[in-house]
Amino acid sequence: MTLWTFLAIFFGGAFLLEAYKTHRKSKLKAGQSSELAAVKTELDALKAENQAMKARIQTLEAIVTDGRFDLDQEFRKLG
């Protein structure tokens, strides 16, 4: 094997190895970005659900603290 053949094989292999590494990194990033998008979507859904729950709790608190609620409770006890 001559020096030039050895160098060609060596640098060709190094080039292919770097190309493979770059390919793997880009494939890994693509997977992470899709996973990140899924997490963001889930987070947005949970935020919306949280807001709905807060509104529901405020409504329930308004009902319970309303003076008429106590009166309704008394009527139910009597009736």
PDB file of C-alpha atoms in Angstrom:
ATOM      1  CA  MET A   1       0.000   0.000   0.000  1.00  0.00           C
ATOM      2  CA  THR A   2       1.457   3.325  -0.967  1.00  0.00           C
ATOM      3  CA  LEU A   3       1.404   6.463   1.096  1.00  0.00           C
ATOM      4  CA  TRP A   4      -1.176   8.104  -1.186  1.00  0.00           C
ATOM      5  CA  THR A   5      -3.515   5.119  -0.981  1.00  0.00           C
ATOM      6  CA  PHE A   6      -3.233   5.084   2.793  1.00  0.00           C
ATOM      7  CA  LEU A   7      -3.920   8.846   3.017  1.00  0.00           C
ATOM      8  CA  ALA A   8      -6.890   8.572   0.646  1.00  0.00           C
ATOM      9  CA  ILE A   9      -8.425   5.754   2.700  1.00  0.00           C
ATOM     10  CA  PHE A  10      -7.686   7.538   5.982  1.00  0.00           C
ATOM     11  CA  PHE A  11      -9.153  10.898   4.969  1.00  0.00           C
ATOM     12  CA  GLY A  12     -12.058   9.267   3.142  1.00  0.00           C
ATOM     13  CA  GLY A  13     -12.922   7.300   6.271  1.00  0.00           C
ATOM     14  CA  ALA A  14     -12.593  10.402   8.443  1.00  0.00           C
ATOM     15  CA  PHE A  15     -14.873  12.313   6.070  1.00  0.00           C
ATOM     16  CA  LEU A  16     -17.492   9.540   6.135  1.00  0.00           C
ATOM     17  CA  LEU A  17     -17.307   9.349   9.932  1.00  0.00           C
ATOM     18  CA  GLU A  18     -17.894  13.096  10.297  1.00  0.00           C
ATOM     19  CA  ALA A  19     -20.754  12.954   7.799  1.00  0.00           C
ATOM     20  CA  TYR A  20     -22.340  10.145   9.833  1.00  0.00           C
ATOM     21  CA  LYS A  21     -21.917  12.099  13.085  1.00  0.00           C
ATOM     22  CA  THR A  22     -23.541  15.167  11.529  1.00  0.00           C
ATOM     23  CA  HIS A  23     -26.407  13.051  10.239  1.00  0.00           C
ATOM     24  CA  ARG A  24     -26.985  11.524  13.688  1.00  0.00           C
ATOM     25  CA  LYS A  25     -26.913  14.938  15.376  1.00  0.00           C
ATOM     26  CA  SER A  26     -29.462  16.387  12.977  1.00  0.00           C
ATOM     27  CA  LYS A  27     -31.692  13.331  13.351  1.00  0.00           C
ATOM     28  CA  LEU A  28     -31.449  13.596  17.141  1.00  0.00           C
ATOM     29  CA  LYS A  29     -32.302  17.310  17.068  1.00  0.00           C
ATOM     30  CA  ALA A  30     -35.313  16.639  14.854  1.00  0.00           C
ATOM     31  CA  GLY A  31     -36.577  14.083  17.355  1.00  0.00           C
ATOM     32  CA  GLN A  32     -36.036  16.482  20.222  1.00  0.00           C
ATOM     33  CA  SER A  33     -37.828  19.322  18.454  1.00  0.00           C
ATOM     34  CA  SER A  34     -40.891  17.159  17.813  1.00  0.00           C
ATOM     35  CA  GLU A  35     -40.826  16.042  21.446  1.00  0.00           C
ATOM     36  CA  LEU A  36     -40.509  19.669  22.525  1.00  0.00           C
ATOM     37  CA  ALA A  37     -43.504  20.599  20.387  1.00  0.00           C
ATOM     38  CA  ALA A  38     -45.544  17.822  22.004  1.00  0.00           C
ATOM     39  CA  VAL A  39     -44.572  19.019  25.480  1.00  0.00           C
ATOM     40  CA  LYS A  40     -45.507  22.605  24.591  1.00  0.00           C
ATOM     41  CA  THR A  41     -48.878  21.437  23.275  1.00  0.00           C
ATOM     42  CA  GLU A  42     -49.529  19.497  26.463  1.00  0.00           C
ATOM     43  CA  LEU A  43     -48.470  22.500  28.548  1.00  0.00           C
ATOM     44  CA  ASP A  44     -50.889  24.758  26.672  1.00  0.00           C
ATOM     45  CA  ALA A  45     -53.702  22.251  27.222  1.00  0.00           C
ATOM     46  CA  LEU A  46     -52.910  22.068  30.936  1.00  0.00           C
ATOM     47  CA  LYS A  47     -52.824  25.860  31.202  1.00  0.00           C
ATOM     48  CA  ALA A  48     -56.254  26.064  29.561  1.00  0.00           C
ATOM     49  CA  GLU A  49     -57.604  23.395  31.901  1.00  0.00           C
ATOM     50  CA  ASN A  50     -56.125  25.258  34.872  1.00  0.00           C
ATOM     51  CA  GLN A  51     -57.850  28.482  33.813  1.00  0.00           C
ATOM     52  CA  ALA A  52     -61.156  26.636  33.441  1.00  0.00           C
ATOM     53  CA  MET A  53     -60.751  25.147  36.918  1.00  0.00           C
ATOM     54  CA  LYS A  54     -59.974  28.575  38.401  1.00  0.00           C
ATOM     55  CA  ALA A  55     -63.123  30.006  36.836  1.00  0.00           C
ATOM     56  CA  ARG A  56     -65.151  27.089  38.150  1.00  0.00           C
ATOM     57  CA  ILE A  57     -63.752  27.522  41.661  1.00  0.00           C
ATOM     58  CA  GLN A  58     -64.562  31.239  41.588  1.00  0.00           C
ATOM     59  CA  THR A  59     -68.132  30.430  40.589  1.00  0.00           C
ATOM     60  CA  LEU A  60     -68.470  27.863  43.358  1.00  0.00           C
ATOM     61  CA  GLU A  61     -67.005  30.273  45.906  1.00  0.00           C
ATOM     62  CA  ALA A  62     -69.477  32.936  44.810  1.00  0.00           C
ATOM     63  CA  ILE A  63     -72.359  30.497  45.253  1.00  0.00           C
ATOM     64  CA  VAL A  64     -71.218  29.294  48.667  1.00  0.00           C
ATOM     65  CA  THR A  65     -70.506  32.762  50.055  1.00  0.00           C
ATOM     66  CA  ASP A  66     -73.797  34.144  48.752  1.00  0.00           C
ATOM     67  CA  GLY A  67     -76.289  34.851  51.535  1.00  0.00           C
ATOM     68  CA  ARG A  68     -79.090  33.100  49.666  1.00  0.00           C
ATOM     69  CA  PHE A  69     -77.126  29.845  49.768  1.00  0.00           C
ATOM     70  CA  ASP A  70     -77.419  29.742  53.551  1.00  0.00           C
ATOM     71  CA  LEU A  71     -81.141  30.388  53.281  1.00  0.00           C
ATOM     72  CA  ASP A  72     -81.526  27.560  50.772  1.00  0.00           C
ATOM     73  CA  GLN A  73     -79.669  25.247  53.139  1.00  0.00           C
ATOM     74  CA  GLU A  74     -82.050  26.162  55.950  1.00  0.00           C
ATOM     75  CA  PHE A  75     -85.073  25.485  53.725  1.00  0.00           C
ATOM     76  CA  ARG A  76     -83.689  22.090  52.818  1.00  0.00           C
ATOM     77  CA  LYS A  77     -83.184  21.210  56.464  1.00  0.00           C
ATOM     78  CA  LEU A  78     -86.746  22.188  57.281  1.00  0.00           C
ATOM     79  CA  GLY A  79     -88.327  20.620  54.209  1.00  0.00           C
TER      80      GLY A  79
END
